[in-house]
Amino acid sequence: MRNIEKHFGSVIALAGVSFDVRAGECHCLLGDNGAGKSTFIKTMSGVHKPTAGEIYFEGKPMHFEDPRDAIAAGIATVHQHLAMIPLMSVSRNFFMGNEPERKVAGIRFFDKKHADAVTVDEMRKMGINLRGPDQAVGTLSGGERQTVAIARAVHFGAKILILDEPTSALGVRQTSNVLATIDRVRKQGVGVVFISHNVRHALAVGDRFTVLNRGKTLGTAKRGEISPEELQDLMAGGQELAQLEGSLGGTV
Amino acid sequence: MRNIEKHFGSVIALAGVSFDVRAGECHCLLGDNGAGKSTFIKTMSGVHKPTAGEIYFEGKPMHFEDPRDAIAAGIATVHQHLAMIPLMSVSRNFFMGNEPERKVAGIRFFDKKHADAVTVDEMRKMGINLRGPDQAVGTLSGGERQTVAIARAVHFGAKILILDEPTSALGVRQTSNVLATIDRVRKQGVGVVFISHNVRHALAVGDRFTVLNRGKTLGTAKRGEISPEELQDLMAGGQELAQLEGSLGGTV
Amino acid sequence: MSNATQPTAEPDERVKEISAFRKALIRPELGGIVGTVAVFTFFLLFAADSGMFTSQGVMNWSVVSAQFVIIAVGACLLMIAGEFDLSVGSMIGFAGMMIAIFSVSYGWPVWAAILTTFVLCVAIGAVNGLIVVRTGLPSFIVTLAFLFILRGFTIFLPQTIERKTIIGGVTDVAEGDWLAPVFGGKIFKGFFTWLGENGLIETFERGTNTGKPVVDGIPMLIVWAILLIVFGHVLLTKTKFGNWIFASGGDAEAARNSGVPVSKVKILMFMFTAFCATVFAVCQVMEFGSAGADRGLLKEFEAIIAVVIGGALLTGGYGSVIGAALGALIFGVVQQGLFFAGVESSLFRVFLGVILLGAVILNTYIRRIITGER
Amino acid sequence: MSNATQPTAEPDERVKEISAFRKALIRPELGGIVGTVAVFTFFLLFAADSGMFTSQGVMNWSVVSAQFVIIAVGACLLMIAGEFDLSVGSMIGFAGMMIAIFSVSYGWPVWAAILTTFVLCVAIGAVNGLIVVRTGLPSFIVTLAFLFILRGFTIFLPQTIERKTIIGGVTDVAEGDWLAPVFGGKIFKGFFTWLGENGLIETFERGTNTGKPVVDGIPMLIVWAILLIVFGHVLLTKTKFGNWIFASGGDAEAARNSGVPVSKVKILMFMFTAFCATVFAVCQVMEFGSAGADRGLLKEFEAIIAVVIGGALLTGGYGSVIGAALGALIFGVVQQGLFFAGVESSLFRVFLGVILLGAVILNTYIRRIITGER
Amino acid sequence: ASAASAEGERYVLVSHAPDSDSWWNTIKNGIALAGEQMGVEVEYRNPPTGDLADMARIIDQAAASGPDGIITTLADFDVLKGPISNAVASGIDVIIMNTGTGEQAREVGALMYVGQPEYDAGYAAGQRAKDDGIGSFLCVNHAIQQPTLVERCQGFADGLGIELGESMLDSGVDPAEIKNRVMAYLTANPDTEAVLTLGPVSADPTLLALEENGMAGAIYFGTFDLGEEIVKGIKSGTIKWGIDQQPFLQAYLPVVIMTNYHRYGVLPGNNINSGPGFVTADGLEKIEEFAGEYR
Ligand SMILES: Nc1ncnc2c1ncn2[C@@H]1O[C@H](COP(=O)(O)OP(=O)(O)OP(=O)(O)O)[C@@H](O)[C@H]1O
Ligand SMILES: Nc1ncnc2c1ncn2[C@@H]1O[C@H](COP(=O)(O)OP(=O)(O)OP(=O)(O)O)[C@@H](O)[C@H]1O
Ligand SMILES: [Mg+2]
Ligand SMILES: [Mg+2]
């Protein structure tokens, strides 16, 4: 992706950001609140159209008219505000937008049996035992929902998986589970874009790190090239943080 | 607070939790997703009525019928899902439920001038320069909103300030700012209850730590009595986490 | 997630087990089923000898219920998709009037008039939907505007063209038309004649029809109602598109992000609602032979009421076609039943209001008890 | 927050500056103001010589607008508090009927009839509110039920008591009552007579009133409208309670958590809406001397339309009383203006729908342009 | 249910009026009185919103409930002929009242017709106004969707020999709106010579409007159907005439005729025209006393 720009009315959310992901790596996107991370990945996943700039996918320039195009191209996204419908069952949510179909007498029907089986199976793989595939998503805990969303993205053979702050509301155990999932997915050859505010989470799984600040990239670093402290300073935009950290023991 | 229990229909969210806060200390409440932290503090702040158990405040048993009672008693809460109305102005939000009044010809009017002045002033103290007190909260960033909520709680002379995961959606800089605020508030003699999933944030400001698990307390520890690793293990409910952490470098 | 790392999850000790029976009850139709049973029990007890359950009486409330069903199915799918349509009643009046104007005033063949009207009305439905989707305005306001606009035209057009507000004579021009019986005809006539001849149902005692059965066939109205229920139910629960309808109503933003073409779904549902209203109108015009400016008044509310009694959520994302059909049945049976039971007719509205309120509270209560939601 | 640690925040370079002028425009009333200007310009251009702007013409559309204002103020506050009331129209009919029954059929003094009716109707409003707040049902459904229930009683009661559905003769029994003129009288009569005598306004040239001024006073209806606007505006923008109204409609849960007594606010707003409807009804009964079962039909929609034209959000939390009043003015002027301008009267509904749609789209558009929201 | 002389026959009267229409009150009182006097049971039914298609269902329903007779209006021949002929065919006697014509009544197999043919009534009124030298008018229509009311205006216009055109005002039922719309129309068209209202719903506010704009007494004012205020208006001279179709008779007579037919087999040989009768300022006493109740 090159020089993506995005304006909302008088707000310039992205002022030219370039970024790339490779298969089998986890590229972390870091940055302050309002840096434009969510906006950027929404552009990648076809929710917004870029005001300027181009998206290349497997070498070809792409134009995503809507999220369906991006999904069809193999870009799966787990949005910050979850893309789940609370009143619908887990299996219907799992297959939302990608419903399996079965032909009966020439008419295509939703293949509920298949959907249910796959859902229960995939969720078990992720370590979640559903009461049943008909359970409403609204009755799941936040962590469980997050897992459904990730499992869904992985299941549909995404080539690129984008996760927007998947861990921010999760407990330690749930977090480590999500990180383990990212690791597993990456090893399957999927490119992962991982967005986080938490330097430690990022360092735990990231291969490369890009920091966004006020709609611009501050640069990309490889794993090992950068220390947690440097990264943290970059994310915060410089020295201002230091004095505070001093009094609190540097443990943010 | 002693032996608080809370049931929602068939769900037992709290199965007897005891907890106390002292003036001038920061007591951290930690726990897994769905451990009942939010439910517990909602009981403290009068949103829910406990199914069983008692609340003591300054030695006296209290019965909060609704949040107004708790606020009147000096318990201010910043909820996980923010208690802000996006379409209303910052100053109206700031004073929501505590509107200053001015008598004109015997009729009590909302004292807008005073409210605006106080709001701008308090926000400046917190390091935020508003475009104007009439700016709608919906146009603020998440971090700014969080700050308004905290500033509000502090301003109204709360004796106890409850913060439910105030840092989960914030960037590093915003986080350190919130932690610094907690520190400042604590030094003013206010008792702070701080809920977090992040062990490091908790350790940065906490004086005591209580871990909730599946609606029960696992015990309370003082600062220095417990290491981050122990705390993390407690929160996750034991050994299950270890093997995962190994592969990821223990940096959750 | 709490059992994430354990390969075999133990049951969560914090949740009391929910029995299979209770689980079977967690269906949007439940309120409708309970209501239907209650209503029939009531009228069987109190109006059994009023002729309500003779073949003629049954046909009477069946036809009324079928009418409600036709508009309720459209309203139901639209409501599940998260919108609603206050212009249904005006659309009924408008569609009927257009058919009459095309066929009687302009002398077009009736099939052409019907088809043109369908195209026109479904297009208006699409406009409704387009405005809602494009501007993001609440459908309440947009369709309220169309309620007035369509009713205005329904009064204005015949007034200017024919100088009256009622246009009759459609029956005459529909004579021999191939499409008209699809809406205005009856089926199984032979079967009913046979029933009558064998004394299984009453026959007329005098007049031109002496000896013929009092009920001489199933009106196409009922056939349409059944077809629409089946179509709506299958569409909603058995197809991909049905999943999209739920998703669009449950959370439009989330659905859009998951690749569901929300705008398309909503516009199509507005069109389907318009289609149902037009079916209603065509059946009415073909049966009665005339179109009037007063047709369909308040029908939008009746449709919404039937759907809500049937357990759908006004806010979208939850509901069922079967439920809506049961709601329509309850509505029809209560309305006609009150007449049969001889209740003072001005009290009819009071009953209607009380039943609506009771049904909705019952629905919510059942839903909460069962799902354990607060 | 991005400037959190800098004592003097520099302007955010990512936001283009918004001028003070533009900021002044970010008001819910804006659409109403633009609309009012547009409407008056239009009619001044096209209907200036139709008598619309003579003193009599002005009084004519003022009275109609005042009527809309009275119910719009109630509907506006309720809508800002996040609910709405479809039973307003039925409440108007019901209140009028109760006054007539109490005073004419039962022979109570008129003031007692009026006060009892106020208590009764406000209590019904409270019941509406209680049901909505307690059950958590959408107010659409609850008040729809009351729309039917109240209308049913309005027809049933006079039918049983007086054997008619119009009860007249209120004017006679109201003679000499101290409370009746507060609703049905006119003020500044002397002033207008003086104006007429001095040739400052036209006087009648024929008929029974020859020599009297064409406008002989300001009806109390207009006074009530102004009082309610002032009261509603002050309440909403200048008091603590007003803040609570906004908060309750903006996000009931958040407001409750902050200590706002949301249920109380909502119930009070339902009661206030009922109060406004009763004021409307009493003024009407006192002016026309009779109560009919068909009074107030569709008024609930007219109230909602006026409020929405005035820039309020149907979803609550945003709006203004001044805006609603302007909406009512636009509505009244357009309605009467079309009659002055001699537009085919059955097209009136079409215009109403188009203007509603236009105004709402304009409002949304303006709001988005200015706030930069998407 | 053939002509047996048993008491306690059951009759159903079905009207086309929405249930807020106050004029039908007299009808209800008429059948109540007739029922009492004859010792029969009479029920009143109507479509709540005035939707004629709903009315057809009500006739079906009434027939299914097996009464001895049905008394109904024939508001739209096309819509109602099916249900009515079915009722007749299943052995129920039918009398047509109020709207319709004798010819249509015969066609659907009804016993007879009692009422006032609306168009003819309007036409007669129009001719009368023409004789009084009227050349233009305003017709205040409070229920424009109802065909019978449009027929009255149309008849009046034809009686005058002019185009109806824009003389018909869609006034709605709200009294304040009716009043102000009438005033607006008269302000904009000051040379209007006559006002025709179609019932108490539109007549009462029109009276107030004329009083307020000073045209009361100066403008030629005629109305259909009587009511308290209308009678007062006629008395004071503001209203020239009221066309009385005597709704009481339309309700009372069919019940009496039907009962006697069922008990003794007697039936009048002709249709009964209960109107139009012009009510003017002469001889108003009885009318005054019972207006809105039996008149
Ligand atoms: N739809 C929109 N309309 C107007 N401005 C928007 C819109 N969406 C985002 N913005 C603005 O664009 C900027 C970037 O927002 P974005 O959500 O991309 O930040 P982020 O990096 O994801 O922050 P966070 O860490 O808080 O999630 C912010 O200033 C935000 O206010
Ligand atoms: N209103 C409610 N109705 C039914 N169950 C509820 C309700 N509120 C909370 N619960 C349940 O109570 C349990 C505790 O929830 P709570 O929100 O207190 O957890 P938490 O510790 O705050 O979790 P998190 O860290 O995710 O915020 C959960 O299982 C939740 O599903
Ligand atoms: Mg984001
Ligand atoms: Mg929580």
PDB file of C-alpha atoms in Angstrom, chain B residues 30-215:
ATOM      1  CA  LEU B  30      -7.852  -7.479  38.854  1.00  0.00           C
ATOM      2  CA  GLY B  31      -9.355 -10.491  37.192  1.00  0.00           C
ATOM      3  CA  ASP B  32     -10.232 -12.425  34.124  1.00  0.00           C
ATOM      4  CA  ASN B  33     -12.895 -11.467  31.629  1.00  0.00           C
ATOM      5  CA  GLY B  34     -16.267 -12.084  33.160  1.00  0.00           C
ATOM      6  CA  ALA B  35     -14.782 -12.429  36.639  1.00  0.00           C
ATOM      7  CA  GLY B  36     -17.401  -9.968  37.848  1.00  0.00           C
ATOM      8  CA  LYS B  37     -15.300  -6.840  38.251  1.00  0.00           C
ATOM      9  CA  SER B  38     -17.694  -4.523  36.479  1.00  0.00           C
ATOM     10  CA  THR B  39     -20.633  -6.094  38.226  1.00  0.00           C
ATOM     11  CA  PHE B  40     -18.926  -5.594  41.555  1.00  0.00           C
ATOM     12  CA  ILE B  41     -18.199  -1.941  41.087  1.00  0.00           C
ATOM     13  CA  LYS B  42     -21.669  -1.384  39.669  1.00  0.00           C
ATOM     14  CA  THR B  43     -22.952  -2.699  42.968  1.00  0.00           C
ATOM     15  CA  MET B  44     -20.650  -0.311  44.821  1.00  0.00           C
ATOM     16  CA  SER B  45     -21.841   2.625  42.780  1.00  0.00           C
ATOM     17  CA  GLY B  46     -25.537   1.893  43.168  1.00  0.00           C
ATOM     18  CA  VAL B  47     -26.307   0.771  39.608  1.00  0.00           C
ATOM     19  CA  HIS B  48     -27.201  -2.739  40.748  1.00  0.00           C
ATOM     20  CA  LYS B  49     -28.627  -3.671  44.115  1.00  0.00           C
ATOM     21  CA  PRO B  50     -26.741  -6.587  45.691  1.00  0.00           C
ATOM     22  CA  THR B  51     -28.662  -9.834  45.950  1.00  0.00           C
ATOM     23  CA  ALA B  52     -27.024 -10.331  49.337  1.00  0.00           C
ATOM     24  CA  GLY B  53     -24.314  -8.637  51.422  1.00  0.00           C
ATOM     25  CA  GLU B  54     -23.765  -5.204  52.873  1.00  0.00           C
ATOM     26  CA  ILE B  55     -21.960  -2.040  51.982  1.00  0.00           C
ATOM     27  CA  TYR B  56     -20.286   0.029  54.704  1.00  0.00           C
ATOM     28  CA  PHE B  57     -19.135   3.550  54.061  1.00  0.00           C
ATOM     29  CA  GLU B  58     -17.226   5.466  56.689  1.00  0.00           C
ATOM     30  CA  GLY B  59     -18.335   2.846  59.167  1.00  0.00           C
ATOM     31  CA  LYS B  60     -22.047   3.101  58.418  1.00  0.00           C
ATOM     32  CA  PRO B  61     -24.041   0.529  56.444  1.00  0.00           C
ATOM     33  CA  MET B  62     -25.376   2.053  53.227  1.00  0.00           C
ATOM     34  CA  HIS B  63     -28.287   1.225  50.963  1.00  0.00           C
ATOM     35  CA  PHE B  64     -27.949   2.726  47.557  1.00  0.00           C
ATOM     36  CA  GLU B  65     -31.265   2.831  45.767  1.00  0.00           C
ATOM     37  CA  ASP B  66     -29.773   4.310  42.639  1.00  0.00           C
ATOM     38  CA  PRO B  67     -26.552   5.913  41.424  1.00  0.00           C
ATOM     39  CA  ARG B  68     -27.608   9.304  42.808  1.00  0.00           C
ATOM     40  CA  ASP B  69     -27.351   7.954  46.356  1.00  0.00           C
ATOM     41  CA  ALA B  70     -23.855   6.666  45.790  1.00  0.00           C
ATOM     42  CA  ILE B  71     -22.780   9.910  44.163  1.00  0.00           C
ATOM     43  CA  ALA B  72     -24.245  11.888  47.021  1.00  0.00           C
ATOM     44  CA  ALA B  73     -22.303   9.716  49.454  1.00  0.00           C
ATOM     45  CA  GLY B  74     -19.090  10.574  47.627  1.00  0.00           C
ATOM     46  CA  ILE B  75     -18.543   7.568  45.416  1.00  0.00           C
ATOM     47  CA  ALA B  76     -17.740   8.634  41.886  1.00  0.00           C
ATOM     48  CA  THR B  77     -17.465   6.056  39.136  1.00  0.00           C
ATOM     49  CA  VAL B  78     -16.002   6.122  35.665  1.00  0.00           C
ATOM     50  CA  HIS B  79     -17.658   3.167  33.999  1.00  0.00           C
ATOM     51  CA  GLN B  80     -16.076   0.848  31.500  1.00  0.00           C
ATOM     52  CA  HIS B  81     -18.617   1.937  28.936  1.00  0.00           C
ATOM     53  CA  LEU B  82     -18.288   5.635  29.372  1.00  0.00           C
ATOM     54  CA  ALA B  83     -20.974   7.619  31.084  1.00  0.00           C
ATOM     55  CA  MET B  84     -20.899  10.401  28.518  1.00  0.00           C
ATOM     56  CA  ILE B  85     -23.591  11.593  26.142  1.00  0.00           C
ATOM     57  CA  PRO B  86     -21.943  12.167  22.746  1.00  0.00           C
ATOM     58  CA  LEU B  87     -24.456  14.724  21.494  1.00  0.00           C
ATOM     59  CA  MET B  88     -24.155  16.953  24.563  1.00  0.00           C
ATOM     60  CA  SER B  89     -21.537  19.614  25.151  1.00  0.00           C
ATOM     61  CA  VAL B  90     -18.527  18.956  27.328  1.00  0.00           C
ATOM     62  CA  SER B  91     -19.668  21.296  30.058  1.00  0.00           C
ATOM     63  CA  ARG B  92     -23.171  19.823  30.160  1.00  0.00           C
ATOM     64  CA  ASN B  93     -21.676  16.374  30.379  1.00  0.00           C
ATOM     65  CA  PHE B  94     -19.244  17.502  33.006  1.00  0.00           C
ATOM     66  CA  PHE B  95     -22.054  18.669  35.257  1.00  0.00           C
ATOM     67  CA  MET B  96     -24.578  15.995  34.326  1.00  0.00           C
ATOM     68  CA  GLY B  97     -26.488  15.038  37.441  1.00  0.00           C
ATOM     69  CA  ASN B  98     -24.722  17.755  39.472  1.00  0.00           C
ATOM     70  CA  GLU B  99     -25.819  20.870  37.696  1.00  0.00           C
ATOM     71  CA  PRO B 100     -24.823  24.134  39.376  1.00  0.00           C
ATOM     72  CA  GLU B 101     -27.774  26.423  39.902  1.00  0.00           C
ATOM     73  CA  ARG B 102     -28.294  30.105  40.230  1.00  0.00           C
ATOM     74  CA  LYS B 103     -31.416  31.734  41.567  1.00  0.00           C
ATOM     75  CA  VAL B 104     -33.043  34.412  39.464  1.00  0.00           C
ATOM     76  CA  ALA B 105     -36.300  35.795  40.807  1.00  0.00           C
ATOM     77  CA  GLY B 106     -36.745  32.761  42.997  1.00  0.00           C
ATOM     78  CA  ILE B 107     -36.473  30.292  40.141  1.00  0.00           C
ATOM     79  CA  ARG B 108     -33.430  28.112  39.997  1.00  0.00           C
ATOM     80  CA  PHE B 109     -31.634  28.189  36.691  1.00  0.00           C
ATOM     81  CA  PHE B 110     -28.764  26.147  35.351  1.00  0.00           C
ATOM     82  CA  ASP B 111     -25.683  28.305  35.860  1.00  0.00           C
ATOM     83  CA  LYS B 112     -24.145  27.903  32.447  1.00  0.00           C
ATOM     84  CA  LYS B 113     -21.474  30.554  32.841  1.00  0.00           C
ATOM     85  CA  HIS B 114     -20.177  28.953  35.976  1.00  0.00           C
ATOM     86  CA  ALA B 115     -20.357  25.490  34.453  1.00  0.00           C
ATOM     87  CA  ASP B 116     -18.456  26.575  31.361  1.00  0.00           C
ATOM     88  CA  ALA B 117     -15.769  28.339  33.353  1.00  0.00           C
ATOM     89  CA  VAL B 118     -15.246  25.382  35.665  1.00  0.00           C
ATOM     90  CA  THR B 119     -15.167  22.909  32.804  1.00  0.00           C
ATOM     91  CA  VAL B 120     -12.603  24.792  30.762  1.00  0.00           C
ATOM     92  CA  ASP B 121     -10.546  25.291  33.872  1.00  0.00           C
ATOM     93  CA  GLU B 122     -10.639  21.662  35.009  1.00  0.00           C
ATOM     94  CA  MET B 123      -9.896  20.384  31.559  1.00  0.00           C
ATOM     95  CA  ARG B 124      -6.951  22.721  31.256  1.00  0.00           C
ATOM     96  CA  LYS B 125      -5.645  21.359  34.548  1.00  0.00           C
ATOM     97  CA  MET B 126      -5.816  17.921  33.011  1.00  0.00           C
ATOM     98  CA  GLY B 127      -3.867  19.165  30.037  1.00  0.00           C
ATOM     99  CA  ILE B 128      -6.682  19.371  27.526  1.00  0.00           C
ATOM    100  CA  ASN B 129      -7.478  22.562  25.695  1.00  0.00           C
ATOM    101  CA  LEU B 130     -11.040  22.507  24.540  1.00  0.00           C
ATOM    102  CA  ARG B 131     -12.134  24.299  21.419  1.00  0.00           C
ATOM    103  CA  GLY B 132     -14.849  25.609  23.702  1.00  0.00           C
ATOM    104  CA  PRO B 133     -17.031  24.335  26.495  1.00  0.00           C
ATOM    105  CA  ASP B 134     -19.843  23.915  23.949  1.00  0.00           C
ATOM    106  CA  GLN B 135     -17.923  21.369  21.928  1.00  0.00           C
ATOM    107  CA  ALA B 136     -19.886  18.131  21.754  1.00  0.00           C
ATOM    108  CA  VAL B 137     -18.338  15.184  23.571  1.00  0.00           C
ATOM    109  CA  GLY B 138     -18.895  13.091  20.453  1.00  0.00           C
ATOM    110  CA  THR B 139     -16.147  15.092  18.731  1.00  0.00           C
ATOM    111  CA  LEU B 140     -13.538  14.267  21.379  1.00  0.00           C
ATOM    112  CA  SER B 141     -11.158  11.345  21.068  1.00  0.00           C
ATOM    113  CA  GLY B 142     -11.588   8.360  23.353  1.00  0.00           C
ATOM    114  CA  GLY B 143      -8.711   9.443  25.558  1.00  0.00           C
ATOM    115  CA  GLU B 144     -10.085  12.947  25.906  1.00  0.00           C
ATOM    116  CA  ARG B 145     -13.450  11.575  26.899  1.00  0.00           C
ATOM    117  CA  GLN B 146     -11.853   9.373  29.502  1.00  0.00           C
ATOM    118  CA  THR B 147     -10.128  12.428  30.894  1.00  0.00           C
ATOM    119  CA  VAL B 148     -13.376  14.393  31.050  1.00  0.00           C
ATOM    120  CA  ALA B 149     -14.947  11.548  32.996  1.00  0.00           C
ATOM    121  CA  ILE B 150     -12.068  11.387  35.457  1.00  0.00           C
ATOM    122  CA  ALA B 151     -11.879  15.166  35.821  1.00  0.00           C
ATOM    123  CA  ARG B 152     -15.566  15.225  36.545  1.00  0.00           C
ATOM    124  CA  ALA B 153     -15.324  12.584  39.218  1.00  0.00           C
ATOM    125  CA  VAL B 154     -12.412  14.336  40.877  1.00  0.00           C
ATOM    126  CA  HIS B 155     -13.992  17.760  40.702  1.00  0.00           C
ATOM    127  CA  PHE B 156     -17.091  16.727  42.597  1.00  0.00           C
ATOM    128  CA  GLY B 157     -15.006  15.961  45.610  1.00  0.00           C
ATOM    129  CA  ALA B 158     -15.423  12.236  45.463  1.00  0.00           C
ATOM    130  CA  LYS B 159     -14.108  10.424  48.521  1.00  0.00           C
ATOM    131  CA  ILE B 160     -13.844   7.270  46.501  1.00  0.00           C
ATOM    132  CA  LEU B 161     -13.090   7.229  42.805  1.00  0.00           C
ATOM    133  CA  ILE B 162     -13.789   4.053  40.889  1.00  0.00           C
ATOM    134  CA  LEU B 163     -12.195   3.573  37.488  1.00  0.00           C
ATOM    135  CA  ASP B 164     -13.296   0.587  35.420  1.00  0.00           C
ATOM    136  CA  GLU B 165     -10.583  -0.270  32.893  1.00  0.00           C
ATOM    137  CA  PRO B 166      -9.827   3.353  32.103  1.00  0.00           C
ATOM    138  CA  THR B 167      -6.699   2.525  30.143  1.00  0.00           C
ATOM    139  CA  SER B 168      -7.812  -0.367  27.960  1.00  0.00           C
ATOM    140  CA  ALA B 169      -8.403   1.683  24.827  1.00  0.00           C
ATOM    141  CA  LEU B 170      -5.699   4.265  25.385  1.00  0.00           C
ATOM    142  CA  GLY B 171      -2.329   4.796  23.802  1.00  0.00           C
ATOM    143  CA  VAL B 172       0.852   4.826  25.872  1.00  0.00           C
ATOM    144  CA  ARG B 173       0.936   8.560  26.327  1.00  0.00           C
ATOM    145  CA  GLN B 174      -2.728   8.753  27.280  1.00  0.00           C
ATOM    146  CA  THR B 175      -2.242   5.829  29.614  1.00  0.00           C
ATOM    147  CA  SER B 176       0.645   7.397  31.437  1.00  0.00           C
ATOM    148  CA  ASN B 177      -1.426  10.523  31.791  1.00  0.00           C
ATOM    149  CA  VAL B 178      -4.298   8.623  33.363  1.00  0.00           C
ATOM    150  CA  LEU B 179      -1.922   6.837  35.711  1.00  0.00           C
ATOM    151  CA  ALA B 180      -0.402  10.157  36.696  1.00  0.00           C
ATOM    152  CA  THR B 181      -3.864  11.494  37.395  1.00  0.00           C
ATOM    153  CA  ILE B 182      -4.634   8.522  39.614  1.00  0.00           C
ATOM    154  CA  ASP B 183      -1.427   9.208  41.461  1.00  0.00           C
ATOM    155  CA  ARG B 184      -2.304  12.864  41.928  1.00  0.00           C
ATOM    156  CA  VAL B 185      -5.833  12.096  43.063  1.00  0.00           C
ATOM    157  CA  ARG B 186      -4.614   9.537  45.555  1.00  0.00           C
ATOM    158  CA  LYS B 187      -2.217  12.054  47.028  1.00  0.00           C
ATOM    159  CA  GLN B 188      -5.197  14.376  47.616  1.00  0.00           C
ATOM    160  CA  GLY B 189      -6.556  11.757  50.008  1.00  0.00           C
ATOM    161  CA  VAL B 190      -9.127  10.159  47.739  1.00  0.00           C
ATOM    162  CA  GLY B 191      -9.512   6.396  47.797  1.00  0.00           C
ATOM    163  CA  VAL B 192      -9.143   4.997  44.291  1.00  0.00           C
ATOM    164  CA  VAL B 193     -10.436   1.673  43.002  1.00  0.00           C
ATOM    165  CA  PHE B 194      -8.614   0.873  39.800  1.00  0.00           C
ATOM    166  CA  ILE B 195      -9.678  -1.993  37.569  1.00  0.00           C
ATOM    167  CA  SER B 196      -7.365  -3.298  34.913  1.00  0.00           C
ATOM    168  CA  HIS B 197      -6.291  -6.349  32.980  1.00  0.00           C
ATOM    169  CA  ASN B 198      -2.811  -4.987  32.693  1.00  0.00           C
ATOM    170  CA  VAL B 199      -0.573  -6.130  35.517  1.00  0.00           C
ATOM    171  CA  ARG B 200       1.951  -3.462  34.777  1.00  0.00           C
ATOM    172  CA  HIS B 201      -0.541  -0.621  34.929  1.00  0.00           C
ATOM    173  CA  ALA B 202      -1.809  -2.014  38.190  1.00  0.00           C
ATOM    174  CA  LEU B 203       1.654  -2.345  39.681  1.00  0.00           C
ATOM    175  CA  ALA B 204       2.527   1.184  38.598  1.00  0.00           C
ATOM    176  CA  VAL B 205      -0.040   2.857  40.823  1.00  0.00           C
ATOM    177  CA  GLY B 206      -1.588   0.233  43.076  1.00  0.00           C
ATOM    178  CA  ASP B 207      -1.086   0.073  46.848  1.00  0.00           C
ATOM    179  CA  ARG B 208      -3.065  -3.127  47.275  1.00  0.00           C
ATOM    180  CA  PHE B 209      -4.239  -5.731  44.819  1.00  0.00           C
ATOM    181  CA  THR B 210      -7.325  -7.911  44.932  1.00  0.00           C
ATOM    182  CA  VAL B 211      -7.867 -10.639  42.367  1.00  0.00           C
ATOM    183  CA  LEU B 212     -11.371 -11.738  41.448  1.00  0.00           C
ATOM    184  CA  ASN B 213     -11.978 -15.056  39.772  1.00  0.00           C
ATOM    185  CA  ARG B 214     -15.356 -16.399  38.704  1.00  0.00           C
ATOM    186  CA  GLY B 215     -17.210 -14.205  41.171  1.00  0.00           C
TER     187      GLY B 215
END
